[in-house]
Amino acid sequence: MNKRFVSCMLALVTVGSVSCLKAAIEPVPLRWNADRFGNHRYTVQVDKPAKAVRALLPWHRRDAHPDQVATIVVDPSGKIVDNVARVHIEQTSGELVFEAKTAGVYAIYYQPYLANGRSNYPTVTYLAPRDTADAAWLHASGANDPSREAKLPQAKVLGYQAVDDFDAYTDMERTAAPKDIDALLSANPNAPWLLFPETREHPVRMFDQIPERWAQRGAGGNLADSALRGEYLSYQVGAWAARRDIKNVQVNFSDLKGTDGAVIPASALTCFNLGGVDYTGKSFVAHVDIPRGRVQPLWMGLDIPATAKPGVYRGSITLSADGVPAQAIPLVITVGSEEAVAHGDDDPFKLSRLRWLNSTLAQDDSLVRPFTAVTVHGAKLGILGRDITLARDGLPAQIDSHFDERMTGFAKTPMPLLTAPMQLTVQDASGAHALTSPTAPRVQIDGPAKVHWQTEGAAGSLQSVVNASLEADGTLTYSIALTATKSVTLNDIRLEIPLRSEAAQYELGFGRAGDHAPQDFNWRWNVQNNQDGAWIGAVNGGLEFHLRDEHYRRPLNTNFYHDQPLVMPTSWDNGGQGGVTFKRDGARYLVTAFSGPRTMIAGQTLHYDIVMRVTPFKTIHPDQHFAERYFHAYDDLDMIKGQGANVVNIHHATPINPWINYPFLEPAKMRAYVDAAHQRGMEVKIYDTIRELSDRAPELPMLESLGHEIISTGPGGGFSWLQEHLDGDYIAAWHVPENRDAAVIDAGQSRWHNYYIEGLDWLARNIGIDGLYLDDVAYDRVTMKRVRKVLQARRPHPLIDLHSASQFNPRDGYINSALLYMELFPYIDRLWFGEEFDYQHTSPSYWLTEISGIPYGLMGEMLQGGGNPWRGMVFGMTNRLPWTGGDPRELWKLWDSFGIEQADMIGWWVHDTPIQTRRDDVLATSYVRKGKTLIALASWAPDQTRVNLHIDWKTLGIKPGTATLMAPAIPGFQPAATFKPDAAIPVEPGKGWLLILQ
């Protein structure tokens, strides 16, 4: 969740008569004040008052240093007991002596903590022991008497309690006593590792120590469980490297054989820890080692066929490792006669959904609306609104945009973006050598949405292999491998993109906020900045590009960039010698990406990878944009509809979606709300993304077992639940104090994306959600395409909106939100940018490129402080109900009375817009209907000014002699006023007018 979103989300927001529920989530009922005492306690019974009572607590704690954490004793009246002696504190047990002035039940809290920092990013530290006992009492208590066990009255231990059920330590978190561990090892004197089969009901939770359950039960044994036909059964084998490092763990399965010759083949079983299918659909193998003393859960799954005969099936799991004898674990599965519904997926706690980790759902080259199939006519490739012509070397020779300036249709004459072909050049002592190929690229069709080609050639003394593809959304991907045939010293390897000046009007990226493209610019690589590319273009034609190599990994974003920053590309960066320059030179705007001098040895290969996207991706649809009116809060549907909204965004931390990015635990409530909305002609979208994951996800222990494939490595800390139940190597993320929801950061590109896609499909099928509200995103376009395909397949009118706080700051590496997410823009429907965006002190070009979305085929809304409603309307933007800082309802009323959904939107950026101010600091956008036009006028001038409208009467179809120009009264926006069409109109700084000309 974004940095400042909570200040709005958790406050009672009132706009006029609209009030959204206070985050609409009730506090979790707790058994005691956790902030005062912590989450865990033992209760003991004291039969009669005594000067000193002894209590021995069998807590079997998993925290590493219990002797360094305080204990608090509370008497039956709720008063803290000061006279307490911590006699002996260790991991297995704690011995205390305390004064008992009254008989009754005493509570002994043993992990009290202090929470500091922001409530949504708390810093929790555990209280250190503090001597509160009176010296005289301590001396007289007998706490230090070796025979105290016999002399002092004993408090009877009643049992362990947690502040709520979710915080409770499970039997898999009660550590084994040293004596039990010794007995276990003695029973297995020569075993380098010990194996412990467990069902899904007992997920391994500790990785640096074993549970008491294992030590007392002993190693080995079979794994017995039951399931239904068609169910996906998950289970685990815990491997403890008891005596040595274990290298290269392997798992093999036998067939499962039942009665009457029935067989479930070994191919129906898998071990998730040893590989699977990655988020791009490619199979991979994972290497698993277990350091000495560590525990490695190996999670496995059995896909029971729906056609399996009921009965008992027997087989085996064989585990082995380098230099370790193979060990077989009998597997006994009882298959019931009934058939599971949806493999068991409707109950997340069954963990049948683990199979989603290896899903390839929507992993194909099919089309997504509104894109059209890629066409191939020789070297000319066609996609929606754009053509790319390939040169002989496989790079673009020309890029043409067919979009018109209005962005609502296509022009008769295309706009070329390049003055000459792009060129990759190798510079050495003998001169410059352009990339060449003896043959033209041969384009092959992968599917309607993708084509690819390859060329082989040379650039000077370097051999080249170019592998490239074009997709229907406008994404061009190049993998360029340059290999030295002999040792060679180079002055430079560079890419030149010669853009037409007319097409290079605006630029954002490389540390620059969106603005007019600079005349001259120089940039260098720096890992402190999340910068590897830029966008340069005009409204109706532009180019996004990124410079990468084969080691590219998507960085973390939104507060966490520096925890997983950009991997500097060896080729382009070249140890800090690489960079990018822009230079406007008459009709040409030259972009040069250089890498500087280097020496390559014979056989060395460098990868100069490039990702480009041709914009716009699609046309805008103002009619749909104005018809879809958002209410961004959980609230009463009749009230929402009464306010004029018809699309409801359901955030997390609400009764129907309580847990961040895990929207599966209140399906009945969510379905009832969605159904009720549909009955009222409304749509419901939910908050669900990938960046962090709630601790409430039942899969979390299994995800921990995958190392850092899914959960990002980090310093740990954060909310108490994370510190008490995770292994310590994670990044603490968003926390909602009301319902104690705590999250950890996802690692980025991982199999959790596959799970996410399947989960979205489940929500669309079973709940009927109409789309997603994305609150900053940690996945790339590969997953975004799949999101769109799933929603498109399941819902009649899928909607996706993207919200982002400005990422243009040091903690996020000065990346423009628009550039960070541009790869996702083809598949979303609107933007909501966002906290920290400056609506008051920025230029129209900033609004156009950073906020509006229009040059990319999107429209948007405003957030921070309600935005600027006058400037917003020249881009078709308002703020969103029921957000603080503004109320769009009066503007909605004007839209309806004017009929804005039937109007043609002609923005101020269109060169022949029918209403112009002929000024750069006061702009006009026209919404044109037959016989009348709504004019949005907004000022960026520093002072009050007066502006004349220059009107193309013929285009508007209005006779100037009978025309009227009036400003309707709009509460909170403008008073009623009448102007003569040819008279100067006064405009306040930072404000404007909505005028109707008819």
PDB file of N, CA, C and O in Angstrom, residues 476-496:
ATOM      1  N   LEU A 476       8.575  -4.119 -28.215  1.00  0.00           N
ATOM      2  CA  LEU A 476       9.690  -4.667 -28.994  1.00  0.00           C
ATOM      3  C   LEU A 476      10.775  -5.107 -28.017  1.00  0.00           C
ATOM      4  O   LEU A 476      11.246  -4.296 -27.215  1.00  0.00           O
ATOM      5  N   THR A 477      11.159  -6.364 -28.077  1.00  0.00           N
ATOM      6  CA  THR A 477      12.174  -6.889 -27.169  1.00  0.00           C
ATOM      7  C   THR A 477      13.369  -7.379 -27.984  1.00  0.00           C
ATOM      8  O   THR A 477      13.208  -8.200 -28.881  1.00  0.00           O
ATOM      9  N   TYR A 478      14.534  -6.860 -27.650  1.00  0.00           N
ATOM     10  CA  TYR A 478      15.760  -7.230 -28.360  1.00  0.00           C
ATOM     11  C   TYR A 478      16.758  -7.837 -27.385  1.00  0.00           C
ATOM     12  O   TYR A 478      17.056  -7.256 -26.332  1.00  0.00           O
ATOM     13  N   SER A 479      17.272  -9.001 -27.738  1.00  0.00           N
ATOM     14  CA  SER A 479      18.413  -9.584 -27.055  1.00  0.00           C
ATOM     15  C   SER A 479      19.554  -9.621 -28.074  1.00  0.00           C
ATOM     16  O   SER A 479      19.508 -10.406 -29.030  1.00  0.00           O
ATOM     17  N   ILE A 480      20.539  -8.769 -27.876  1.00  0.00           N
ATOM     18  CA  ILE A 480      21.640  -8.631 -28.838  1.00  0.00           C
ATOM     19  C   ILE A 480      22.913  -9.139 -28.177  1.00  0.00           C
ATOM     20  O   ILE A 480      23.404  -8.551 -27.210  1.00  0.00           O
ATOM     21  N   ALA A 481      23.422 -10.231 -28.686  1.00  0.00           N
ATOM     22  CA  ALA A 481      24.639 -10.834 -28.151  1.00  0.00           C
ATOM     23  C   ALA A 481      25.811 -10.505 -29.070  1.00  0.00           C
ATOM     24  O   ALA A 481      25.773 -10.812 -30.267  1.00  0.00           O
ATOM     25  N   LEU A 482      26.827  -9.882 -28.522  1.00  0.00           N
ATOM     26  CA  LEU A 482      28.041  -9.544 -29.264  1.00  0.00           C
ATOM     27  C   LEU A 482      29.191 -10.360 -28.687  1.00  0.00           C
ATOM     28  O   LEU A 482      29.484 -10.270 -27.494  1.00  0.00           O
ATOM     29  N   THR A 483      29.851 -11.131 -29.545  1.00  0.00           N
ATOM     30  CA  THR A 483      30.910 -12.043 -29.106  1.00  0.00           C
ATOM     31  C   THR A 483      32.220 -11.699 -29.800  1.00  0.00           C
ATOM     32  O   THR A 483      32.257 -11.521 -31.032  1.00  0.00           O
ATOM     33  N   ALA A 484      33.265 -11.613 -29.012  1.00  0.00           N
ATOM     34  CA  ALA A 484      34.595 -11.324 -29.562  1.00  0.00           C
ATOM     35  C   ALA A 484      35.205 -12.608 -30.117  1.00  0.00           C
ATOM     36  O   ALA A 484      35.268 -13.624 -29.426  1.00  0.00           O
ATOM     37  N   THR A 485      35.651 -12.567 -31.353  1.00  0.00           N
ATOM     38  CA  THR A 485      36.333 -13.720 -31.943  1.00  0.00           C
ATOM     39  C   THR A 485      37.808 -13.742 -31.583  1.00  0.00           C
ATOM     40  O   THR A 485      38.476 -14.758 -31.746  1.00  0.00           O
ATOM     41  N   LYS A 486      38.293 -12.599 -31.090  1.00  0.00           N
ATOM     42  CA  LYS A 486      39.677 -12.491 -30.628  1.00  0.00           C
ATOM     43  C   LYS A 486      39.724 -11.366 -29.604  1.00  0.00           C
ATOM     44  O   LYS A 486      38.764 -10.589 -29.464  1.00  0.00           O
ATOM     45  N   SER A 487      40.806 -11.283 -28.880  1.00  0.00           N
ATOM     46  CA  SER A 487      40.927 -10.186 -27.917  1.00  0.00           C
ATOM     47  C   SER A 487      40.929  -8.865 -28.670  1.00  0.00           C
ATOM     48  O   SER A 487      41.617  -8.705 -29.698  1.00  0.00           O
ATOM     49  N   VAL A 488      40.153  -7.924 -28.161  1.00  0.00           N
ATOM     50  CA  VAL A 488      39.994  -6.673 -28.894  1.00  0.00           C
ATOM     51  C   VAL A 488      39.788  -5.528 -27.921  1.00  0.00           C
ATOM     52  O   VAL A 488      39.151  -5.694 -26.869  1.00  0.00           O
ATOM     53  N   THR A 489      40.352  -4.369 -28.259  1.00  0.00           N
ATOM     54  CA  THR A 489      40.152  -3.150 -27.485  1.00  0.00           C
ATOM     55  C   THR A 489      39.166  -2.257 -28.225  1.00  0.00           C
ATOM     56  O   THR A 489      39.349  -1.973 -29.414  1.00  0.00           O
ATOM     57  N   LEU A 490      38.138  -1.842 -27.532  1.00  0.00           N
ATOM     58  CA  LEU A 490      37.057  -1.063 -28.141  1.00  0.00           C
ATOM     59  C   LEU A 490      36.975   0.316 -27.516  1.00  0.00           C
ATOM     60  O   LEU A 490      37.212   0.480 -26.311  1.00  0.00           O
ATOM     61  N   ASN A 491      36.622   1.282 -28.336  1.00  0.00           N
ATOM     62  CA  ASN A 491      36.392   2.636 -27.841  1.00  0.00           C
ATOM     63  C   ASN A 491      34.962   2.804 -27.319  1.00  0.00           C
ATOM     64  O   ASN A 491      34.731   3.565 -26.390  1.00  0.00           O
ATOM     65  N   ASP A 492      34.039   2.075 -27.948  1.00  0.00           N
ATOM     66  CA  ASP A 492      32.633   2.240 -27.557  1.00  0.00           C
ATOM     67  C   ASP A 492      31.786   1.198 -28.265  1.00  0.00           C
ATOM     68  O   ASP A 492      32.125   0.714 -29.349  1.00  0.00           O
ATOM     69  N   ILE A 493      30.687   0.843 -27.635  1.00  0.00           N
ATOM     70  CA  ILE A 493      29.569   0.155 -28.284  1.00  0.00           C
ATOM     71  C   ILE A 493      28.345   0.986 -27.956  1.00  0.00           C
ATOM     72  O   ILE A 493      28.049   1.215 -26.780  1.00  0.00           O
ATOM     73  N   ARG A 494      27.652   1.445 -28.967  1.00  0.00           N
ATOM     74  CA  ARG A 494      26.560   2.400 -28.718  1.00  0.00           C
ATOM     75  C   ARG A 494      25.358   2.119 -29.616  1.00  0.00           C
ATOM     76  O   ARG A 494      25.470   1.537 -30.695  1.00  0.00           O
ATOM     77  N   LEU A 495      24.221   2.557 -29.113  1.00  0.00           N
ATOM     78  CA  LEU A 495      22.972   2.514 -29.866  1.00  0.00           C
ATOM     79  C   LEU A 495      22.547   3.932 -30.163  1.00  0.00           C
ATOM     80  O   LEU A 495      22.533   4.778 -29.266  1.00  0.00           O
ATOM     81  N   GLU A 496      22.176   4.186 -31.417  1.00  0.00           N
ATOM     82  CA  GLU A 496      21.678   5.505 -31.808  1.00  0.00           C
ATOM     83  C   GLU A 496      20.229   5.387 -32.255  1.00  0.00           C
ATOM     84  O   GLU A 496      19.888   4.551 -33.094  1.00  0.00           O
TER      85      GLU A 496
END
